[in-house]
PDB file of C-alpha atoms in Angstrom:
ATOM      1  CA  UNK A 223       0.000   0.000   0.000  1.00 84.00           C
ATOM      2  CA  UNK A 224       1.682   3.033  -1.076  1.00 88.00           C
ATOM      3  CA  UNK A 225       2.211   5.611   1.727  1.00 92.00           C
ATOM      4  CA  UNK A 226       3.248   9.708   1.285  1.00 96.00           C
ATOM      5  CA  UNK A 227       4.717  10.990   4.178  1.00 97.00           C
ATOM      6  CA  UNK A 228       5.388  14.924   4.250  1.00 97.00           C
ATOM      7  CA  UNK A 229       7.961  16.368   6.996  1.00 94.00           C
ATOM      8  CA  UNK A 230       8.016  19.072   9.040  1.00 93.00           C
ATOM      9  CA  UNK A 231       3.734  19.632   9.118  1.00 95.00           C
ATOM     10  CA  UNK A 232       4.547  23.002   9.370  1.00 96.00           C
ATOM     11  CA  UNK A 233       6.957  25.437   8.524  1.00 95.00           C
ATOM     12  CA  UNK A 234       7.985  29.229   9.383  1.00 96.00           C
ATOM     13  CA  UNK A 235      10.223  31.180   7.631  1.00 96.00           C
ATOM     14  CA  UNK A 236      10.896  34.768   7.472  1.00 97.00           C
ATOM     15  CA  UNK A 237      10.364  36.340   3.919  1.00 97.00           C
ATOM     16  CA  UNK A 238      12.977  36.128   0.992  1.00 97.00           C
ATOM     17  CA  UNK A 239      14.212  32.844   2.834  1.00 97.00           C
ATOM     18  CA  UNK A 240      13.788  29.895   0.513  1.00 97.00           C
ATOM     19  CA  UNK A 241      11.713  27.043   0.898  1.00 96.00           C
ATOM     20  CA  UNK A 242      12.495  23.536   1.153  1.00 97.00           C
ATOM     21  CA  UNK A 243       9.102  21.003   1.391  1.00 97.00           C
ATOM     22  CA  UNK A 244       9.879  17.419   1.590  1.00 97.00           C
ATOM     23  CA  UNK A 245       7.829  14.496   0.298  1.00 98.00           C
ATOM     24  CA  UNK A 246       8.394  10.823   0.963  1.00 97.00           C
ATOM     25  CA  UNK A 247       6.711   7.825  -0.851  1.00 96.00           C
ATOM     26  CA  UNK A 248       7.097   3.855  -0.098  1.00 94.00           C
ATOM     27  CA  UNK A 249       6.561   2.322  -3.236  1.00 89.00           C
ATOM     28  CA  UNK A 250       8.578   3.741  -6.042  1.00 87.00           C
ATOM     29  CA  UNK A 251       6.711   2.551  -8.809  1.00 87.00           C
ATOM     30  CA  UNK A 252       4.663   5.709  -8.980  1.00 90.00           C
ATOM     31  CA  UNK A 253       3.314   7.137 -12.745  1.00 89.00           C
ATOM     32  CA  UNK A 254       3.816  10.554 -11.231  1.00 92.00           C
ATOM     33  CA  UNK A 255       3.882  13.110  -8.945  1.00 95.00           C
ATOM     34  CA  UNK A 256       1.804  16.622  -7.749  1.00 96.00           C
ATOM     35  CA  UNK A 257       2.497  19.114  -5.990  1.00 98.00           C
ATOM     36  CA  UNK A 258      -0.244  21.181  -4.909  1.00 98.00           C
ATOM     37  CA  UNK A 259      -1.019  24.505  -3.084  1.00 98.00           C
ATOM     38  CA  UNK A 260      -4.070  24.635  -0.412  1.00 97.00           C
ATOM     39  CA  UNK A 261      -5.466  27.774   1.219  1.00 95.00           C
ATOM     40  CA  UNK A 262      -7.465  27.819   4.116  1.00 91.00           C
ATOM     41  CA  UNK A 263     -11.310  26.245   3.272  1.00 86.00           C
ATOM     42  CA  UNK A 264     -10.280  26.048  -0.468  1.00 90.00           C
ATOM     43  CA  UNK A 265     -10.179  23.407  -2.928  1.00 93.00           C
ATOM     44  CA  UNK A 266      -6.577  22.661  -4.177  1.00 96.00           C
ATOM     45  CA  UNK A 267      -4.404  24.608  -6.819  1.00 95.00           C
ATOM     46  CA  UNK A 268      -2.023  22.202  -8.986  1.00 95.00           C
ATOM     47  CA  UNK A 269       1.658  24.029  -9.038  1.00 97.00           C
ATOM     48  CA  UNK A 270       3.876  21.162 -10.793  1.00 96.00           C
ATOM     49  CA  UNK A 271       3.542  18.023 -12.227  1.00 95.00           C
ATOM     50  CA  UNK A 272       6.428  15.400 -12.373  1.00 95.00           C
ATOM     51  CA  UNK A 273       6.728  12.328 -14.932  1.00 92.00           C
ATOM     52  CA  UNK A 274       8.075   9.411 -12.994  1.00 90.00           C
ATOM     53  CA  UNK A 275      10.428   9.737 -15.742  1.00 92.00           C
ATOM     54  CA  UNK A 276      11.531  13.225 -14.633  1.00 94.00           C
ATOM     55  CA  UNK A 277      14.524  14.379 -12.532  1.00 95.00           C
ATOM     56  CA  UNK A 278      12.481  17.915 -12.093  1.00 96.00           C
ATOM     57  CA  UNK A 279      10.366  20.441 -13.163  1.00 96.00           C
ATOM     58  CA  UNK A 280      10.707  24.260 -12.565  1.00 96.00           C
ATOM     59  CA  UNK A 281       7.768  26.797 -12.523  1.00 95.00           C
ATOM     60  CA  UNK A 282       8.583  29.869 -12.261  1.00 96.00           C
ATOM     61  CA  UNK A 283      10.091  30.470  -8.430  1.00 97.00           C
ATOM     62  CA  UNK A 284       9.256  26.740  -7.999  1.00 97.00           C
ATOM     63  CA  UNK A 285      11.139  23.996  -8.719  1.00 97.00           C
ATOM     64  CA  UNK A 286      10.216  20.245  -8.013  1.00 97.00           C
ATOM     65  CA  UNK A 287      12.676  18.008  -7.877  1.00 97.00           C
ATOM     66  CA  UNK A 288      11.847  13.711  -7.682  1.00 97.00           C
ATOM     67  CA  UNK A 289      14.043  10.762  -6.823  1.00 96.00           C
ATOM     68  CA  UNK A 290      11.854   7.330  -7.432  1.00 92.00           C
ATOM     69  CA  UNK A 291      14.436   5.446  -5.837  1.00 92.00           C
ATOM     70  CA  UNK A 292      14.727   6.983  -3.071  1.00 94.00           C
ATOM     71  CA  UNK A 293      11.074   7.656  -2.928  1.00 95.00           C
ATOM     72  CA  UNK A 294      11.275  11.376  -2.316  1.00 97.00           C
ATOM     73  CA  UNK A 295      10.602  14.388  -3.769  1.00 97.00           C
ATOM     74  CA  UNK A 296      11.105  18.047  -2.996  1.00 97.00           C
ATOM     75  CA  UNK A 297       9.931  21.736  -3.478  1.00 97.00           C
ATOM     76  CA  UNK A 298      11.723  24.500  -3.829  1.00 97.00           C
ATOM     77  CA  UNK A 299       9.892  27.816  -3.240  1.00 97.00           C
ATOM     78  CA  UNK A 300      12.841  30.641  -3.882  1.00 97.00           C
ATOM     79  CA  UNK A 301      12.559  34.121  -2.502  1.00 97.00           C
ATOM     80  CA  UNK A 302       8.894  33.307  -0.022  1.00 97.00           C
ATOM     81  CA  UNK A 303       6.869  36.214   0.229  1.00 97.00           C
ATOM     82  CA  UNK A 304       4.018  36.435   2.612  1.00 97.00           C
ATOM     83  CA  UNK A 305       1.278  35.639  -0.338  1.00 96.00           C
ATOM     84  CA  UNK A 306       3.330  31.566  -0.466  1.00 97.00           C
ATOM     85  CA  UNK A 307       1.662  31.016   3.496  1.00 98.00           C
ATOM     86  CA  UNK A 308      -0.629  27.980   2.764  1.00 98.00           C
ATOM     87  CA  UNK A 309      -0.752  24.092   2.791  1.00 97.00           C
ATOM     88  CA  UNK A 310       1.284  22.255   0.227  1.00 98.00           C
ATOM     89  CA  UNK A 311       0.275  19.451  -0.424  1.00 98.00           C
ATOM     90  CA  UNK A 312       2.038  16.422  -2.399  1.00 98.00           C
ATOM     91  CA  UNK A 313       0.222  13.078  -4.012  1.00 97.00           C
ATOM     92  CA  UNK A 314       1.489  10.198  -6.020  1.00 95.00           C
ATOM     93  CA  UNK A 315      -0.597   8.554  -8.830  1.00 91.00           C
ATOM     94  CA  UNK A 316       0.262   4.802  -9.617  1.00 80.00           C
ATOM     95  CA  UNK A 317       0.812   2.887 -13.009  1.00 70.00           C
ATOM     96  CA  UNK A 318      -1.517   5.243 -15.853  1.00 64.00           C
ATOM     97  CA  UNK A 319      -3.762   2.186 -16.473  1.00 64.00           C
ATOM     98  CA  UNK A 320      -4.718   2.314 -12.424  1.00 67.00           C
ATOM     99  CA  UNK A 321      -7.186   5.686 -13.423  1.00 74.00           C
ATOM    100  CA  UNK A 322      -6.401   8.514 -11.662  1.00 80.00           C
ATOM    101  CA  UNK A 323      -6.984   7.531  -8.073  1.00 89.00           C
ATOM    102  CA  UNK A 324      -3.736   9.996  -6.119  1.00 93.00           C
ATOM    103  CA  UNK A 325      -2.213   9.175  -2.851  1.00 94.00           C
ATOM    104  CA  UNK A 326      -1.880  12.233  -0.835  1.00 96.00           C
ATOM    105  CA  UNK A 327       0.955  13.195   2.095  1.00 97.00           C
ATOM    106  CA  UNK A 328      -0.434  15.015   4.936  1.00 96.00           C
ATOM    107  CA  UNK A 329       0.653  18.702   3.639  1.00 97.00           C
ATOM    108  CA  UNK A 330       2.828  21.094   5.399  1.00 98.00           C
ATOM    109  CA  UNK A 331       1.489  24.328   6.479  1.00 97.00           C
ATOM    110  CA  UNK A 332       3.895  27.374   5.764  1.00 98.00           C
ATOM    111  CA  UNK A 333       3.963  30.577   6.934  1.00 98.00           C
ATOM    112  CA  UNK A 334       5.935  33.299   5.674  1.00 97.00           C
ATOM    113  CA  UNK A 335       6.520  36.378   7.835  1.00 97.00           C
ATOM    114  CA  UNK A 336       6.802  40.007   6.782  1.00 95.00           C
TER     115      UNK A 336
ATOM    116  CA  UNK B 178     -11.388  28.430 -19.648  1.00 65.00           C
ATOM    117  CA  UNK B 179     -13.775  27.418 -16.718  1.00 80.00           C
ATOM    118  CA  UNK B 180     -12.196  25.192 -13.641  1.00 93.00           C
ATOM    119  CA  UNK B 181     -13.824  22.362 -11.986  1.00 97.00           C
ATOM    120  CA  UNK B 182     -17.350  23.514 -10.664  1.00 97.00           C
ATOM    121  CA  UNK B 183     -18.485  21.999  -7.575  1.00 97.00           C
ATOM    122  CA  UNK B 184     -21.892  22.772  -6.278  1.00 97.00           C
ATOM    123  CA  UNK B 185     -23.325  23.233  -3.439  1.00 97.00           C
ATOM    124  CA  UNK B 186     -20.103  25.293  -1.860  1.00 96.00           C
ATOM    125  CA  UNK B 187     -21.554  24.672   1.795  1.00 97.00           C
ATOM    126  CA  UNK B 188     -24.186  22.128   3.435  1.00 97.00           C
ATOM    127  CA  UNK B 189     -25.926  21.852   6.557  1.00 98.00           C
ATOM    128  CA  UNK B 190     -27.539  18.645   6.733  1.00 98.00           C
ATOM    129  CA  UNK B 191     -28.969  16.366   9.966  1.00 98.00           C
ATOM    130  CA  UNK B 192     -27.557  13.125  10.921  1.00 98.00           C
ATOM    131  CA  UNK B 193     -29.942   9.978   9.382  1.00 98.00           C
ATOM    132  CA  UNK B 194     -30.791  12.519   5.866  1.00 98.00           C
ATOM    133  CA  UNK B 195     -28.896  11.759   2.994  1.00 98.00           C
ATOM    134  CA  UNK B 196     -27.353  14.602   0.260  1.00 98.00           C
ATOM    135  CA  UNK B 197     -25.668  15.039  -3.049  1.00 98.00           C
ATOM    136  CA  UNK B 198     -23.042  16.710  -4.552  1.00 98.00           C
ATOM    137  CA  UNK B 199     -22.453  18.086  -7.900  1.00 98.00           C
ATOM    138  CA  UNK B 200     -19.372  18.428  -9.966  1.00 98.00           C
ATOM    139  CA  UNK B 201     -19.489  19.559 -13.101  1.00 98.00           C
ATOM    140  CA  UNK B 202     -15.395  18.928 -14.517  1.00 97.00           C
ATOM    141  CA  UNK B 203     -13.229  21.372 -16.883  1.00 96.00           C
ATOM    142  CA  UNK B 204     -14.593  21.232 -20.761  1.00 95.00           C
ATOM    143  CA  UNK B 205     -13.235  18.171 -22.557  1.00 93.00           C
ATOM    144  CA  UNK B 206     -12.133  16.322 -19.664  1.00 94.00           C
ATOM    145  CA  UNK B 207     -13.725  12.567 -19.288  1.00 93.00           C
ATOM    146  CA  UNK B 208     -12.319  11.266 -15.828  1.00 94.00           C
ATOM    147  CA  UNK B 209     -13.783  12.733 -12.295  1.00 96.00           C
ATOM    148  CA  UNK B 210     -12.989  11.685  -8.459  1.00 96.00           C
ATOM    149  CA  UNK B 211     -13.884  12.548  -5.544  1.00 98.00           C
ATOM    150  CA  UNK B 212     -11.826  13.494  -2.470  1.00 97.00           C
ATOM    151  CA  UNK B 213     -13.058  13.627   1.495  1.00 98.00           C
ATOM    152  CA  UNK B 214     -10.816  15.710   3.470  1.00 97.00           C
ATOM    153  CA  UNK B 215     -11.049  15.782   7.138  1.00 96.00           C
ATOM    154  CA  UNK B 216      -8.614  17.653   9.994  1.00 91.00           C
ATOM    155  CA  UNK B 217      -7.881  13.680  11.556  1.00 89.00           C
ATOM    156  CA  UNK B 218      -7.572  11.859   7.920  1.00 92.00           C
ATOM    157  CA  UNK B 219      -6.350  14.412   5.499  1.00 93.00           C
ATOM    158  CA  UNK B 220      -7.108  13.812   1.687  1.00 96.00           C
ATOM    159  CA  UNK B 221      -8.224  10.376   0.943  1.00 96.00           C
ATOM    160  CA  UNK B 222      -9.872   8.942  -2.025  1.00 95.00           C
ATOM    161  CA  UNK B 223     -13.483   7.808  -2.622  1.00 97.00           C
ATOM    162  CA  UNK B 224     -13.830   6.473  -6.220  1.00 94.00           C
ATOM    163  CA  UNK B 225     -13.368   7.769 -10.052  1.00 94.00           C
ATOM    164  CA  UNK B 226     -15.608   7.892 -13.195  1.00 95.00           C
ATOM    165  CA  UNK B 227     -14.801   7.267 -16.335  1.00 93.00           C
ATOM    166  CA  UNK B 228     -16.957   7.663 -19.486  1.00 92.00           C
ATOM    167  CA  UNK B 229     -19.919   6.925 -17.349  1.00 94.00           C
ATOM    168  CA  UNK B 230     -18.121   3.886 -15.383  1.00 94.00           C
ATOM    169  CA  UNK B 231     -16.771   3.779 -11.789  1.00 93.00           C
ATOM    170  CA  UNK B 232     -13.052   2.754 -12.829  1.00 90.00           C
ATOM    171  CA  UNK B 233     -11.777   3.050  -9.143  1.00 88.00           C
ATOM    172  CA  UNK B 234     -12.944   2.835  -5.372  1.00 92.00           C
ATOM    173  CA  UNK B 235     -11.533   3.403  -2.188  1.00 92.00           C
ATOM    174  CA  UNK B 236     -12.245   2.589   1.153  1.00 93.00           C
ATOM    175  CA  UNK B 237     -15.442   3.412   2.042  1.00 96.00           C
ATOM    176  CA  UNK B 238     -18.869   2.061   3.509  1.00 96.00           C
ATOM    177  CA  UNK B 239     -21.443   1.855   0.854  1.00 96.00           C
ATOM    178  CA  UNK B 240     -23.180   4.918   2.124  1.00 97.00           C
ATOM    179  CA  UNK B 241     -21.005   6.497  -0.330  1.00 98.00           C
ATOM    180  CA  UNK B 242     -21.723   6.253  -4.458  1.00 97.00           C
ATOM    181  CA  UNK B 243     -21.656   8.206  -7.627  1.00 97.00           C
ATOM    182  CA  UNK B 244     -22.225   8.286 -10.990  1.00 97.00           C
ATOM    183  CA  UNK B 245     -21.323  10.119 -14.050  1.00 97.00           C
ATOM    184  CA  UNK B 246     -23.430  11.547 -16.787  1.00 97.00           C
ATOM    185  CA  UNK B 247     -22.907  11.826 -20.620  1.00 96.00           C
ATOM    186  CA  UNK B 248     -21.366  15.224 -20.547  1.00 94.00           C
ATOM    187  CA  UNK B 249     -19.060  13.759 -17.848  1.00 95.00           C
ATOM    188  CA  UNK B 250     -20.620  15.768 -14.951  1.00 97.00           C
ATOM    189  CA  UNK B 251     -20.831  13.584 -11.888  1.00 98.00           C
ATOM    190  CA  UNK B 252     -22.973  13.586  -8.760  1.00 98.00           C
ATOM    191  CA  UNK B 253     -22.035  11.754  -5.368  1.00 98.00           C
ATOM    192  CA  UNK B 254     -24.358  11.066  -2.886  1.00 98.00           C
ATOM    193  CA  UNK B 255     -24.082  10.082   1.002  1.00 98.00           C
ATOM    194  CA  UNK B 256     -27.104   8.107   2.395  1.00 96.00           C
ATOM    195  CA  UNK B 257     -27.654   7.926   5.894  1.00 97.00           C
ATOM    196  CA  UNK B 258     -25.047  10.454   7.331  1.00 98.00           C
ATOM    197  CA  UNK B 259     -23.773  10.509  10.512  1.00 98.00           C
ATOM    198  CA  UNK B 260     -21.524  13.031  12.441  1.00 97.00           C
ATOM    199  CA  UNK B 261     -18.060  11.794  10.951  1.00 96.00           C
ATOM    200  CA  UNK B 262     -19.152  12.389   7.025  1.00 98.00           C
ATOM    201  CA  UNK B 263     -18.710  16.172   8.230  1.00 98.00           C
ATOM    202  CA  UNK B 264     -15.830  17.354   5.885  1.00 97.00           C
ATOM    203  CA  UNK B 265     -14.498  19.148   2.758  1.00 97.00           C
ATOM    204  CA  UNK B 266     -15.298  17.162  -0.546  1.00 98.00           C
ATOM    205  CA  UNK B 267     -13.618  17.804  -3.213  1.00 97.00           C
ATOM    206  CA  UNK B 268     -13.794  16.873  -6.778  1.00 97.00           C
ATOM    207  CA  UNK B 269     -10.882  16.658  -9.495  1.00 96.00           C
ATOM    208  CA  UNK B 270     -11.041  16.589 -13.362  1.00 95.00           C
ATOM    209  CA  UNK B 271      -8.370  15.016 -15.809  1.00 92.00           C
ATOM    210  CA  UNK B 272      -8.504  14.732 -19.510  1.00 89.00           C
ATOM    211  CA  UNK B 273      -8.423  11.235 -21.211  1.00 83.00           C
ATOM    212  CA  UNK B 274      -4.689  11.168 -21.842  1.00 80.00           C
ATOM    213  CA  UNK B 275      -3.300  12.346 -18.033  1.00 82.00           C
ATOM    214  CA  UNK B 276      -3.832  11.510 -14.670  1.00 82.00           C
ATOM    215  CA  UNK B 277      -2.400  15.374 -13.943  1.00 89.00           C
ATOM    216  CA  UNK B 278      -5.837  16.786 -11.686  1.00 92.00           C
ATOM    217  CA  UNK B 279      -7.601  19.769 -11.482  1.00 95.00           C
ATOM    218  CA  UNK B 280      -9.690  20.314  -8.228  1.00 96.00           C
ATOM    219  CA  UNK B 281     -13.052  22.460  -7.927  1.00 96.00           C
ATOM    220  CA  UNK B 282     -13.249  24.751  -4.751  1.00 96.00           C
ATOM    221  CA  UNK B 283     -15.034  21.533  -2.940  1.00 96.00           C
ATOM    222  CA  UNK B 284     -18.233  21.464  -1.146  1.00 97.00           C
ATOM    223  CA  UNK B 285     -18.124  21.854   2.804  1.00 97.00           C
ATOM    224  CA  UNK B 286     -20.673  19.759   4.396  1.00 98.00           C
ATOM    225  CA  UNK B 287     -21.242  20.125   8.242  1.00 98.00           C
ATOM    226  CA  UNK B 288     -23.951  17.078   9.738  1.00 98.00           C
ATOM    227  CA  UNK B 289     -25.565  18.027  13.070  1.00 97.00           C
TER     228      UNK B 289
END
């Protein structure tokens, strides 16, 4: 049963500090990965998308970085400002011909101080 | 181009009643789930429609279906509620080719 861990649950930083969100899966044969943004009572906003096939994947500030073998992947939020506090949330999607059913990490709540 | 369109955003409902939801999924896109998220439980998985067929379920009591229609909009239903189905649901489109979602604003129902 594939599990998503996500470590710390929550996260201050000062602004213009960089981000660092970590996500952890058990079973590494995932189709791909999301990363996704969450704020408070809202439905979720997708930020990157990662091919299992994929080192990374850069969005503007963001940049997603996955390693299936070691069943982690990361987000990189450069230069926070205060407008970045939310949930971020990660989920893994097995083999395509599974449907779209995603596996989701418990999110880690950021905050970013003015 | 329109997002995922969930419907109602908020519900009030009493334990024993039963209620649906409506999701109505980004233009062009054939696959819809459905997401419960809860404080204890976080995001987990209810089931996924495809063309009109449930192609996925998770772990939950039968109190819990769907279906899809012909224009792919999809409907899920809770019979019977009790205190615990009190949570955010949320509903996610894909097109044919991906499983890369997109999530409507969810529908928060609260059961007294």
């Amino acid at each position: 049963k594939q599990e998503v861990t996500q470590i710390p649950a929550a996260l201050s930083v000062p602004e213009g500090e960089n981000l660092v969100l970590n996500c952890s899966f058990t079973d590494s044969a995932i189709y791909n990965l999301q990363w996704f943004r969450q704020d408070p009572g809202k439905g979720l906003t997708s930020l990157l998308l990662i091919q299992s096939s994929q080192r990374e994947q850069t969005s503007g500030r963001l940049n997603a970085s996955l390693d299936k073998s070691s069943g982690r992947s990361t987000l990189y939020i450069a230069a926070s400002q205060p407008g970045d506090s939310a949930t971020y949330l990660c989920a893994v999607s097995l083999i395509k011909a599974a449907g779209n059913k995603l596996t989701f990490g418990g999110g880690t709540r950021v905050l970013v101080k003015p | 181009k329109a997002g995922v369109t969930q419907t109602p955003r908020y519900l009030i409902k009493t334990r024993g009643q039963q209620v649906t939801l409506s999701c109505s999924p980004i233009s062009g896109h054939r696959s819809v789930s459905w997401y419960q998220q809860t404080p204890g439980q976080g995001l987990q998985f209810l089931f996924e429609y495809f063309s009109e067929t449930q192609r996925n379920k998770g772990n939950f009591p039968g109190r819990f279906s769907g279906r899809q229609f012909s224009n792919s909009r999809s409907e899920m239903n809770v019979s019977t509620l009790e205190l615990g189905d009190s949570a955010l649901y949320l509903c996610a489109s894909s097109r044919a080719d991906s499983t890369e979602a997109f999530f409507g604003q969810g529908t928060r129902l609260t059961v007294v």
